Tab-separated table of C-alpha atoms and ligand atoms in Angstrom:
chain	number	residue	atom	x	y	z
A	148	UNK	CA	-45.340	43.455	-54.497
A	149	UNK	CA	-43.872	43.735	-58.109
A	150	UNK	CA	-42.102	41.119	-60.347
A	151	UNK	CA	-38.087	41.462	-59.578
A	152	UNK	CA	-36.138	43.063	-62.363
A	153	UNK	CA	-34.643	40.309	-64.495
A	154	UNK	CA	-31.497	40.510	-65.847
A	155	UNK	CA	-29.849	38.451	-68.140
A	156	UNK	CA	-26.015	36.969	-68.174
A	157	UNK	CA	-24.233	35.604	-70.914
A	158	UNK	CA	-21.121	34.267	-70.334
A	159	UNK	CA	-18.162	33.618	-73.224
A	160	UNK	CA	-14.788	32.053	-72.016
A	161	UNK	CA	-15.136	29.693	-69.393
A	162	UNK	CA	-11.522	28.991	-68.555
A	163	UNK	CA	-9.284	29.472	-65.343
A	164	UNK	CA	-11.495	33.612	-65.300
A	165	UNK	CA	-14.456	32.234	-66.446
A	166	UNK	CA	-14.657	29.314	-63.993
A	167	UNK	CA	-13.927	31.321	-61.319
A	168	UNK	CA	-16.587	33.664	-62.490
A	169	UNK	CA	-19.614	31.408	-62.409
A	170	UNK	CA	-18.954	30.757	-59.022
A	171	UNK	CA	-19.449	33.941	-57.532
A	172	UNK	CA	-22.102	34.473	-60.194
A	173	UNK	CA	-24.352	32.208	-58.208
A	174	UNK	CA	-23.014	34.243	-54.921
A	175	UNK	CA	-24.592	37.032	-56.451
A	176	UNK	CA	-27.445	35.818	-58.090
A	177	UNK	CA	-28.602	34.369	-54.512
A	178	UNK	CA	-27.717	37.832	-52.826
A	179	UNK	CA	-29.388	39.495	-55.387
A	180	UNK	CA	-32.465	37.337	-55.034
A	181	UNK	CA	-33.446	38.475	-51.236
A	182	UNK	CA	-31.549	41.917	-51.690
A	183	UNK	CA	-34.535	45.010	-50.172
A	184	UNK	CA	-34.970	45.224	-54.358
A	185	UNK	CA	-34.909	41.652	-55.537
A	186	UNK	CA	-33.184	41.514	-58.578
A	187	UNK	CA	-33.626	37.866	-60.832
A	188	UNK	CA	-30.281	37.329	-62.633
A	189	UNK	CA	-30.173	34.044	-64.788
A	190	UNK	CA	-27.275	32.812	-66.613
A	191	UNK	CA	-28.958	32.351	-69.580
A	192	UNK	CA	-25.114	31.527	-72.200
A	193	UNK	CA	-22.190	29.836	-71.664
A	194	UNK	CA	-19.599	29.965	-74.180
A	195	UNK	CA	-16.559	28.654	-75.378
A	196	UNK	CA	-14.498	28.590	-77.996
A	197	UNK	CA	-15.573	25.354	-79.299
A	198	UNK	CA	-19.807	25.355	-78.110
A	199	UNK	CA	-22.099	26.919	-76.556
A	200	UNK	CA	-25.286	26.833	-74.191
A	201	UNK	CA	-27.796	28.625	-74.947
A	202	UNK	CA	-31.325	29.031	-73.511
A	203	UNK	CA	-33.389	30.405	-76.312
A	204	UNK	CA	-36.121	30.824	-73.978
A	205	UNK	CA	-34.459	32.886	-71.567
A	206	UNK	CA	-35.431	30.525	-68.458
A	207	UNK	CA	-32.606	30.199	-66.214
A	208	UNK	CA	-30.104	28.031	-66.358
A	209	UNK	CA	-28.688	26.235	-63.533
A	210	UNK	CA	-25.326	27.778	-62.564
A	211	UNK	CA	-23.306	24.666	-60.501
A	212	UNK	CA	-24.464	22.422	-63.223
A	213	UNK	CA	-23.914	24.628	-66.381
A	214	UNK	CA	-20.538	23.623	-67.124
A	215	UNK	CA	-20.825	20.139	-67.237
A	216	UNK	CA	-23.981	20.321	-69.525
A	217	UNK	CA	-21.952	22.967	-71.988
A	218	UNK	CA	-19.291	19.531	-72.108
A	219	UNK	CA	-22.098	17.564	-73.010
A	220	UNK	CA	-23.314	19.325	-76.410
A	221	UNK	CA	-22.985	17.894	-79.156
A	222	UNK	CA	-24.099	20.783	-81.659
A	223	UNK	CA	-21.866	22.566	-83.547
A	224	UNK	CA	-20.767	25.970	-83.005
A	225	UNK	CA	-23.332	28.999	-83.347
A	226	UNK	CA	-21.600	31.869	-85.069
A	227	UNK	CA	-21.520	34.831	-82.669
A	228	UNK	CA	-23.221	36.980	-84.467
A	229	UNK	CA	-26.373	34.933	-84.345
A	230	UNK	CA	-26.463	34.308	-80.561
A	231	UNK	CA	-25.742	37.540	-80.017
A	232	UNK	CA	-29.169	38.964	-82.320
A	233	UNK	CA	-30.882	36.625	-80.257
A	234	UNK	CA	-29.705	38.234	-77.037
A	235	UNK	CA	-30.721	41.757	-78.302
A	236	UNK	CA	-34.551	40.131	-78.379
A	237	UNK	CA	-34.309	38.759	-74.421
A	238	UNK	CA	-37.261	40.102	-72.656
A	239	UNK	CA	-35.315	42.477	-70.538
A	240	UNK	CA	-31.350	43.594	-70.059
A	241	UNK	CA	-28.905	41.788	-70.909
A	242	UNK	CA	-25.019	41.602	-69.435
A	243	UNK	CA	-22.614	40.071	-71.786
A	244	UNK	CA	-19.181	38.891	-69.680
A	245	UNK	CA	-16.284	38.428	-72.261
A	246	UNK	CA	-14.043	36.062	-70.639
A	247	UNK	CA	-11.962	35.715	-73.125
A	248	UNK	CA	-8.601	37.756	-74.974
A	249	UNK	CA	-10.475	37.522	-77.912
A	250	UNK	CA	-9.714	40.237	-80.154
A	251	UNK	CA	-12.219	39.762	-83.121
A	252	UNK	CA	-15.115	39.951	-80.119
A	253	UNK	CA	-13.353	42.905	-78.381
A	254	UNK	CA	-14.303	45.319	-81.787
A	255	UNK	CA	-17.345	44.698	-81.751
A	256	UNK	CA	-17.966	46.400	-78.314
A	257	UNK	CA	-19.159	49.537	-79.545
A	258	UNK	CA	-22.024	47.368	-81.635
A	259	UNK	CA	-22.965	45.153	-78.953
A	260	UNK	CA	-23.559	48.314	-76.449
A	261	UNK	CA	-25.439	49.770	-79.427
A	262	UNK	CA	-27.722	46.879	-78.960
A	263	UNK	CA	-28.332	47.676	-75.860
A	264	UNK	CA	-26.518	44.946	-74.112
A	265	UNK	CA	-24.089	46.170	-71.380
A	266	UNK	CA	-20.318	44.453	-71.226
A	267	UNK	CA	-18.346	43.487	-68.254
A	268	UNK	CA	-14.585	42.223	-68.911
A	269	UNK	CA	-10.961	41.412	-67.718
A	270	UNK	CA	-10.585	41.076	-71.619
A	271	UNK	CA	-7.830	44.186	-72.374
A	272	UNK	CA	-7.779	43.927	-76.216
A	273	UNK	CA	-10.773	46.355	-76.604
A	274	UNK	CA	-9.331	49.188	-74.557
A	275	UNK	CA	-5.943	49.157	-75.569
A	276	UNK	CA	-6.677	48.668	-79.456
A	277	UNK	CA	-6.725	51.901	-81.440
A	278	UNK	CA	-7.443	54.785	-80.125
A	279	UNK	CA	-10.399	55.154	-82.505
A	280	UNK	CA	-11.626	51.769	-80.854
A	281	UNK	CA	-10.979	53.446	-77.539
A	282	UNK	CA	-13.279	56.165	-78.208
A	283	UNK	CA	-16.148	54.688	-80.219
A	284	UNK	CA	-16.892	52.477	-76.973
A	285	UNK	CA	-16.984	55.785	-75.028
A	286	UNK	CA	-19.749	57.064	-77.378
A	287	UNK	CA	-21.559	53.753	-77.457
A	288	UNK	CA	-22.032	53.208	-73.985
A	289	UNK	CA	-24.633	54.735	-71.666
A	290	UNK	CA	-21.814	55.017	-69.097
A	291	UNK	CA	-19.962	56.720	-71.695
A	292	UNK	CA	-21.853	59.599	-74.268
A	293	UNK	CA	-23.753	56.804	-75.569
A	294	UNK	CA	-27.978	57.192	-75.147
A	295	UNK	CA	-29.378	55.922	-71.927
A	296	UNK	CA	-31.032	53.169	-73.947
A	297	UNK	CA	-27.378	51.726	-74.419
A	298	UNK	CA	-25.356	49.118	-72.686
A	299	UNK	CA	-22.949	49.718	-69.554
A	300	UNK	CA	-19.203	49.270	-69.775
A	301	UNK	CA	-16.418	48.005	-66.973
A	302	UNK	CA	-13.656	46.786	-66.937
A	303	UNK	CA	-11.204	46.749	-63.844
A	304	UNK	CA	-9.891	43.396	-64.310
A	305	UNK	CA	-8.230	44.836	-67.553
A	306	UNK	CA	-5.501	46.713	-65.099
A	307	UNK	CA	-4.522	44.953	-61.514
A	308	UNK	CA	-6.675	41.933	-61.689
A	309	UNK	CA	-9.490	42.591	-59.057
A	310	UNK	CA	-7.063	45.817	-57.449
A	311	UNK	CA	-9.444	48.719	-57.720
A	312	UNK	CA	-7.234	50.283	-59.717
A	313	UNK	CA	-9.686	51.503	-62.846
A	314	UNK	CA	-12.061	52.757	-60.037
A	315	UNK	CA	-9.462	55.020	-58.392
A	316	UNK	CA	-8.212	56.724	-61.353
A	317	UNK	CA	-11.378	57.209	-62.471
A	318	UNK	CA	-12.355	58.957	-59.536
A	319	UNK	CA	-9.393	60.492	-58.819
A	320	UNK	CA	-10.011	62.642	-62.736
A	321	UNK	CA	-13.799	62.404	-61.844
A	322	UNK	CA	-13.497	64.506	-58.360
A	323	UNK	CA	-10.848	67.260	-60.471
A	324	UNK	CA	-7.398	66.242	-59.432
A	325	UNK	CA	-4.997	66.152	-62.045
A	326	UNK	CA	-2.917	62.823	-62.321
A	327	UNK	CA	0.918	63.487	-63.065
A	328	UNK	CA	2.450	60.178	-63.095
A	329	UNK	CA	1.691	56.580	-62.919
A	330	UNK	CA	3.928	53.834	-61.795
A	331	UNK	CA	4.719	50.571	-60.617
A	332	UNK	CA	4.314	46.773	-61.559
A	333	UNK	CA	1.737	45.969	-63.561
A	334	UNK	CA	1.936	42.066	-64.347
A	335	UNK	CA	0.927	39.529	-62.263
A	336	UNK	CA	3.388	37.136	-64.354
A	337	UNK	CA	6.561	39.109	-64.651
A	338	UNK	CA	6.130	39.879	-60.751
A	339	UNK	CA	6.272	36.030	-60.166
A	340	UNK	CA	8.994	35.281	-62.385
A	341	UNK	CA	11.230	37.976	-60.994
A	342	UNK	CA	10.073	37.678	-57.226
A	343	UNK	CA	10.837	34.083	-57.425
A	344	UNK	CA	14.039	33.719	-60.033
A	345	UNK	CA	15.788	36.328	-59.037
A	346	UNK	CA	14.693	36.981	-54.628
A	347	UNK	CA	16.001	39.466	-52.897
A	348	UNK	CA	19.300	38.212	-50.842
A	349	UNK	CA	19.688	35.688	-53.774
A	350	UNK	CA	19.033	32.304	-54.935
A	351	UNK	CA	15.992	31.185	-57.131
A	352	UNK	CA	14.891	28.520	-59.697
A	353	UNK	CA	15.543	29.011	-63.527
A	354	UNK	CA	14.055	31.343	-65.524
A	355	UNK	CA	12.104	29.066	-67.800
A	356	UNK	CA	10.659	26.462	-65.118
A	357	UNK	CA	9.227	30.088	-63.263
A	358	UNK	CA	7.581	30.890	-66.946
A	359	UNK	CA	5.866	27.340	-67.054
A	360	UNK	CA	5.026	27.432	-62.962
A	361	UNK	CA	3.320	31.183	-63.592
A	362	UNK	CA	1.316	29.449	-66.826
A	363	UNK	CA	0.094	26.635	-64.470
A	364	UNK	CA	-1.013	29.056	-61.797
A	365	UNK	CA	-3.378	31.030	-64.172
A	366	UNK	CA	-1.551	33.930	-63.967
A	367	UNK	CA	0.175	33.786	-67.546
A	368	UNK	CA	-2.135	35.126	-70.744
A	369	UNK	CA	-3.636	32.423	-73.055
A	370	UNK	CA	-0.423	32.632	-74.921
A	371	UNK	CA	2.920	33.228	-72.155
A	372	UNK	CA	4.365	35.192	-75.213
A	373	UNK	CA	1.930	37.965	-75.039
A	374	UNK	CA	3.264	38.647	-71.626
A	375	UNK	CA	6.880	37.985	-71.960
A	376	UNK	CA	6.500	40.208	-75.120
A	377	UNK	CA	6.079	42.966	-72.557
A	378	UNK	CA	2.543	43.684	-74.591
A	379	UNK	CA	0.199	42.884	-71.767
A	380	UNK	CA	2.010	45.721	-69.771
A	381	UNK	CA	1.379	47.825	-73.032
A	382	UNK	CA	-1.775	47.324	-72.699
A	383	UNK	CA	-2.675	48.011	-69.042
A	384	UNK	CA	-0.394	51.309	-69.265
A	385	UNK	CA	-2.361	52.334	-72.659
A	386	UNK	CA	-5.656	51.962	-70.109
A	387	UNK	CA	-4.294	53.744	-67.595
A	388	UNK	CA	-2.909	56.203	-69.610
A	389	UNK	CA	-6.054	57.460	-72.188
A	390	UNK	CA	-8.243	57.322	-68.876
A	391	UNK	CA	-5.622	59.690	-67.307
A	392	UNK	CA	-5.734	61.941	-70.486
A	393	UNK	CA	-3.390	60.789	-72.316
A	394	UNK	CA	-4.615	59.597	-76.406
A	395	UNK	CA	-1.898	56.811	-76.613
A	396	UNK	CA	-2.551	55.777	-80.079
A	397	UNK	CA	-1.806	51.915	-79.048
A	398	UNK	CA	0.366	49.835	-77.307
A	399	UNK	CA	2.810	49.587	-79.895
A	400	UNK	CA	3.268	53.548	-80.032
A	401	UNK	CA	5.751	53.703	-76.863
A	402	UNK	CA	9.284	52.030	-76.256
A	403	UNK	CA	7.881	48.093	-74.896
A	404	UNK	CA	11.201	45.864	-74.197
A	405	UNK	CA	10.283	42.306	-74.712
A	406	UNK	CA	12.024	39.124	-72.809
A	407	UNK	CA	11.441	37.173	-75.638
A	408	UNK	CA	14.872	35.493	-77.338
A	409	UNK	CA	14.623	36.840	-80.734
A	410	UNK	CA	15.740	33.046	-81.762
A	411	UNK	CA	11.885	32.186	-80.312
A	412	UNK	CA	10.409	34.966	-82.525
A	413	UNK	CA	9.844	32.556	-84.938
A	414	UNK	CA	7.793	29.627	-82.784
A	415	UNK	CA	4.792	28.892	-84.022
A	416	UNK	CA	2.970	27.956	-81.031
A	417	UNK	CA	3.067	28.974	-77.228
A	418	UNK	CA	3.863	25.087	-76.339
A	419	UNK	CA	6.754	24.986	-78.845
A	420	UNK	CA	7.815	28.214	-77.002
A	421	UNK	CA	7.970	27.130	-73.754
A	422	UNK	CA	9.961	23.722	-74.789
A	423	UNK	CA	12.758	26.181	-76.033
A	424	UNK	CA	12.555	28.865	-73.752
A	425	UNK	CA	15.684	26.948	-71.194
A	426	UNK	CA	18.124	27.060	-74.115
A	427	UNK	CA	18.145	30.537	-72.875
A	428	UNK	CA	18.216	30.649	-69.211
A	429	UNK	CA	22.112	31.087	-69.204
A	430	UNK	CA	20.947	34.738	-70.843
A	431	UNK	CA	18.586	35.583	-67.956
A	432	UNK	CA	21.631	34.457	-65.359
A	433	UNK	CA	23.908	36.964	-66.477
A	434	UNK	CA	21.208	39.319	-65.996
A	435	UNK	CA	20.890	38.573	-62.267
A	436	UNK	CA	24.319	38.301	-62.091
A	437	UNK	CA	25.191	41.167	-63.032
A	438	UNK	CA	22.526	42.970	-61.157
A	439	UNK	CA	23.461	41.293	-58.077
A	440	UNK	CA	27.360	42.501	-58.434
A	441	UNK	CA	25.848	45.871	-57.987
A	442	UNK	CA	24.179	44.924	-54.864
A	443	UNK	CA	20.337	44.826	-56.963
A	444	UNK	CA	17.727	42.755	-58.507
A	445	UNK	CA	16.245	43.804	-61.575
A	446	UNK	CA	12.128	43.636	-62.280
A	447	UNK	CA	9.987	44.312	-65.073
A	448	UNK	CA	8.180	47.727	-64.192
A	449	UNK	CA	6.024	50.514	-66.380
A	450	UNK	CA	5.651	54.299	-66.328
A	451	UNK	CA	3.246	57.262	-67.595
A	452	UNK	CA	4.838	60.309	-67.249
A	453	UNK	CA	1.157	62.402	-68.257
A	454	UNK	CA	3.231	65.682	-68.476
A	455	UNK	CA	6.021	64.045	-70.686
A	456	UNK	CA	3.439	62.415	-72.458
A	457	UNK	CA	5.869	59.757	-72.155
A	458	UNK	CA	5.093	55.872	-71.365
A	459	UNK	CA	7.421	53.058	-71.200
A	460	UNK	CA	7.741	49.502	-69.932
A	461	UNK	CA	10.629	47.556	-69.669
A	462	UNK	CA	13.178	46.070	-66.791
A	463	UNK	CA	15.151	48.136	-64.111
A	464	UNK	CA	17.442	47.459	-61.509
A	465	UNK	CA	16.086	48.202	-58.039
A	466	UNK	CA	18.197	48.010	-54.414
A	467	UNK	CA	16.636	45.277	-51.976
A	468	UNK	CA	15.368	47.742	-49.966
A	469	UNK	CA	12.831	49.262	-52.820
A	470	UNK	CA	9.367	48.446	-52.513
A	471	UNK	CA	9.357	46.926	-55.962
A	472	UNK	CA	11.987	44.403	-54.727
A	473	UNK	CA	10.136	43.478	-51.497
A	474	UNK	CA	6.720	42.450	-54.158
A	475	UNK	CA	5.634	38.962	-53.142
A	476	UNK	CA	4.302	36.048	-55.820
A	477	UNK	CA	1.924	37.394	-58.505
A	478	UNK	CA	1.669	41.328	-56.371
A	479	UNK	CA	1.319	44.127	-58.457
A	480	UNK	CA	2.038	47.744	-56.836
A	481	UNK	CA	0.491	50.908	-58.612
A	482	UNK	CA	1.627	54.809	-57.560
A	483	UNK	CA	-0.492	57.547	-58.146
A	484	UNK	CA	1.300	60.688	-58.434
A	485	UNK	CA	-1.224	62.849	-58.421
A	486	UNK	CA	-1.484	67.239	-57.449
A	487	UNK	CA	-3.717	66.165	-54.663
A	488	UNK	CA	-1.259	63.586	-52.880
A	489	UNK	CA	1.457	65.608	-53.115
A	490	UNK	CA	4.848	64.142	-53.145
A	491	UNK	CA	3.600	60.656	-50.893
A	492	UNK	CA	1.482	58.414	-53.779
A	493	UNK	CA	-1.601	56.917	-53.587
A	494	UNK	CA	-0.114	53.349	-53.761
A	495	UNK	CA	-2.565	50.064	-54.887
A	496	UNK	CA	-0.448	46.935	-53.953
A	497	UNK	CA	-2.623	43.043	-53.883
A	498	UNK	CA	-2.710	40.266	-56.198
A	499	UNK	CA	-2.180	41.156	-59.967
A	500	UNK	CA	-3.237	38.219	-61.371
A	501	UNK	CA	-5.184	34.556	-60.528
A	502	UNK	CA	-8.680	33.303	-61.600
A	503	UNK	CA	-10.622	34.513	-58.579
A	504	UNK	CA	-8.994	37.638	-57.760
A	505	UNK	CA	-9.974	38.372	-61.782
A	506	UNK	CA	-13.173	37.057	-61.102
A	507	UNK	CA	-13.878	38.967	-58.616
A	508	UNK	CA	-13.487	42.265	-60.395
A	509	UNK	CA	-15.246	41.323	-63.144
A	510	UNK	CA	-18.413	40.019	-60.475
A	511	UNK	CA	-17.488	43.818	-58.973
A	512	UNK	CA	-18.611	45.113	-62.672
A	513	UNK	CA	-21.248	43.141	-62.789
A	514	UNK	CA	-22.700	44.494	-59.781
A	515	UNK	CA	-21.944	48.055	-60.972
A	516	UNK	CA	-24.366	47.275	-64.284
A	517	UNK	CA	-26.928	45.942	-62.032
A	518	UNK	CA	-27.288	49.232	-60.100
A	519	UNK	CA	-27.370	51.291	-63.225
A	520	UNK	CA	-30.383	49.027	-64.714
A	521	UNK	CA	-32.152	48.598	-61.398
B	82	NDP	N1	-5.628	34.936	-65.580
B	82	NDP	C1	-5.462	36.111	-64.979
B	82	NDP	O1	-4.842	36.231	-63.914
B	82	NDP	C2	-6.020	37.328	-65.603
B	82	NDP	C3	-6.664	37.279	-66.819
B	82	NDP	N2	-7.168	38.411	-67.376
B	82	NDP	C4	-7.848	38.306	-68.650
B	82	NDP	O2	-8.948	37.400	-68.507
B	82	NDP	C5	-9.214	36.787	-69.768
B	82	NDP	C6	-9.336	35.278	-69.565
B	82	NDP	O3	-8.127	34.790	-69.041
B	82	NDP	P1	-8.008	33.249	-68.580
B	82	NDP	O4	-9.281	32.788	-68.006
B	82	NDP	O5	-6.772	33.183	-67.770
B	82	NDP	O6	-7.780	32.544	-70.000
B	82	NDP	P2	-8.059	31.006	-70.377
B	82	NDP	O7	-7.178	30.705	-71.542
B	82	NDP	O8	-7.990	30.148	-69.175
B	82	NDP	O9	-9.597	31.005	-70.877
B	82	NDP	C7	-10.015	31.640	-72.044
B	82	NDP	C8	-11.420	31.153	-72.357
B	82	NDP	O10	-11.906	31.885	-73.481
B	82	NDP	C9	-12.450	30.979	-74.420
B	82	NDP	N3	-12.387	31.587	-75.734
B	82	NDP	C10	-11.304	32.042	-76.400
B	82	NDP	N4	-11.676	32.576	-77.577
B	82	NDP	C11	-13.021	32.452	-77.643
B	82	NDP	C12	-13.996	32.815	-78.592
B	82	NDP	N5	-13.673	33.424	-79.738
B	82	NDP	N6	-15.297	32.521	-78.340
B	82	NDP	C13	-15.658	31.920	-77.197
B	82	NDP	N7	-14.773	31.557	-76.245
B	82	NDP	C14	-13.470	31.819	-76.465
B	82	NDP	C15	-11.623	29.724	-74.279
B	82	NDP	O11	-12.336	28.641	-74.848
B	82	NDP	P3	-11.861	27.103	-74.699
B	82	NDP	O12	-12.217	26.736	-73.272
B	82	NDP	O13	-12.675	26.379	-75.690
B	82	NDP	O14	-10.378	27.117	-74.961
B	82	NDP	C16	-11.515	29.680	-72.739
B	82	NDP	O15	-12.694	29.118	-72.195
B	82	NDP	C17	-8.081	37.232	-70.704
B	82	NDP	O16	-8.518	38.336	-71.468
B	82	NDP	C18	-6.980	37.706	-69.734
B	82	NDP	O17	-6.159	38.707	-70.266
B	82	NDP	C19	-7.092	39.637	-66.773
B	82	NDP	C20	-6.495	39.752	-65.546
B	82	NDP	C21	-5.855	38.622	-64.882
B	83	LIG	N1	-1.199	37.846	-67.688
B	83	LIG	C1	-1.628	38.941	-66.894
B	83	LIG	C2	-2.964	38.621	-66.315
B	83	LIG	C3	-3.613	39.812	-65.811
B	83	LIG	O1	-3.855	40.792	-66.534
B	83	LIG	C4	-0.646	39.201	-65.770
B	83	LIG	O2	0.173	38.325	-65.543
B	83	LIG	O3	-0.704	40.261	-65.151
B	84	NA	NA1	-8.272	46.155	-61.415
């Protein structure tokens, strides 16, 4: 019998994702281990912003443990660009997961596929960057135009968390129908706020205190701005879009209404952000108020309209009886419009954000990358 493939896993950002991450890494890794093909995966980096561990040797390191041994070193930081040449030399394939919303990281995609390496991420700033961005990952990866010889590229947890939503689309275009409109809810965090400070049949806690609960849930962004900003919708609906057909130049390029006071425009840190923020609540009261006099509750929805060539993302009023007032905590709901389903959409309705729902569709990549280098 023959050696079992080895592949290689680095892993960069090891927060509320990340965490969640290594623990079904060493779900897989056992799976993987008696699968009919044996397949050896070792962890072999763990990253963070601050350190690293790195096993220049390539032997394995121990998953359960790795975490508390990254707290441990004492070295300073390794530039990148140096761990990542000595990646490119591992005797055999190599999966980089970018845990992180690191945007510096996310351009050099189409140079780390080049490398051969292959990239699995619920990181969004690479795919909803420029469209020039967009498209030089498309021609680096072997998944993409790129040369068999180059590194494999997924990312579902960019759009939906772990919802299959990526996969659909993608084989909804793949298998020749013709997508006419996406819709729906598309944040984990603004789904929260709304389903919980402003409930159908009324009621709810303030505004601010749902922005602070939704951070300590793990369903906010890094920074809560980026998805109060309305951006992080942006940038799932710029996916969604070029993958439909649609060259969105970048997130910025389409009308994006932002919940952020423009008195907090100017706070200089996410923290000093959310201390302010319930000056403001009386602001989001009226809004439910007012709502509510017309019998509604308003939520924070998106749109592609592919024949418009029209995408926007912003808050509309909905009766109780929609399905977008019926969501529940952190759900996301996505409609396909599409020739094939007619005038009844494919709908994708789960979880929208949370470390292990995230996790799991980055682990879901991972396992797509292994196929292709088996
Ligand atoms: N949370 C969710 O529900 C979802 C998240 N995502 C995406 O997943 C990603 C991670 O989110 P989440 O885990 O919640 O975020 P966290 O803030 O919890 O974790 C981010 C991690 O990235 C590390 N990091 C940041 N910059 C760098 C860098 N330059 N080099 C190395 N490490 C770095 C941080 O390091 P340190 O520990 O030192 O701070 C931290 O470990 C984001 O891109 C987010 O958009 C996508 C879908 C849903
Ligand atoms: N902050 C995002 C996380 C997932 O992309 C959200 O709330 O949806
Ligand atoms: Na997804």
């Amino acid at each position: 019998m023959s050696a079992p493939k080895q592949i290689f896993v680095a892993v960069v950002g090891v927060g509320g994702v990340g965490k969640a991450f290594l623990n079904q890494l060493d779900h897989i890794r056992q799976r993987l281990s008696s699968a009919p093909v044996p397949v050896a995966l070792s962890l072999v980096l763990v990253r963070r912003s601050t350190k690293q561990l790195f096993s220049r040797d390539f032997a394995p390191l121990d998953i359960p443990s790795a975490l508390s041994k990254l707290d441990a070193v004492s070295e300073p930081q390794q530039p990148f660009p140096d761990t990542l040449a000595a990646l490119a030399r591992a005797p055999g394939r190599v999966i980089l997961v970018d845990n992180t919303s690191d945007q510096a990281l996310a351009e050099t995609y189409p140079s780390i596929l080049s490398a051969g390496l292959s990239i699995v991420t619920p990181n969004k700033k690479a795919f909803s960057h420029s469209h020039a961005l967009w498209q030089a990952i498309q021609q680096a990866a072997a998944n993409g135009t790129g040369p068999a010889t180059a590194g494999h590229v997924y990312h579902e947890s960019t759009v939906g968390a772990g919802l299959p939503v990526l996969s659909t689309l993608k084989e909804l275009v793949d298998t020749g129908d013709r997508v006419t409109k996406i819709e729906g809810v598309f944040s984990g965090t603004m789904s929260f706020l709304f389903n919980s400070f402003m409930p159908v049949g009324g009621g709810g806690g303030s505004f601010a205190a749902e922005v602070t609960k939704a951070k300590n849930l793990g369903y906010t962004e890094p920074d809560p701005r980026d998805d109060l900003n309305g951006l992080d919708v942006a940038r799932k609906l710029t996916i969604l879009a070029r993958l439909a057909g649609l060259p969105v130049e970048s997130p910025t390029s389409f009308p994006v209404q932002s919940l952020i006071p423009s008195e907090l425009e100017s706070c200089s840190s996410g923290d000093e952000f959310l201390t302010r923020l319930p000056e403001f609540d009386s602001r989001m009261e009226e809004l439910k108020e007012s709502a509510a006099k017309e019998g509604k509750v308003v939520r924070f929805v998106g749109s592609i309209d592919v024949g418009a060539k029209a995408v926007k993302v912003g808050l509309e009023k909905f009766d109780a009886s929609h399905p977008i007032a019926a969501l529940k905590g952190s759900d996301n709901i996505i409609n396909f419009y599409t020739e094939r389903y007619g005038g009844n959409p494919l709908i994708i309705q789960g979880a929208g954000a949370g470390a292990d729902v995230t996790a799991m569709g980055v682990s879901g990549d991972l396992l797509k990358v292994v196929r292709a280098l088996q």
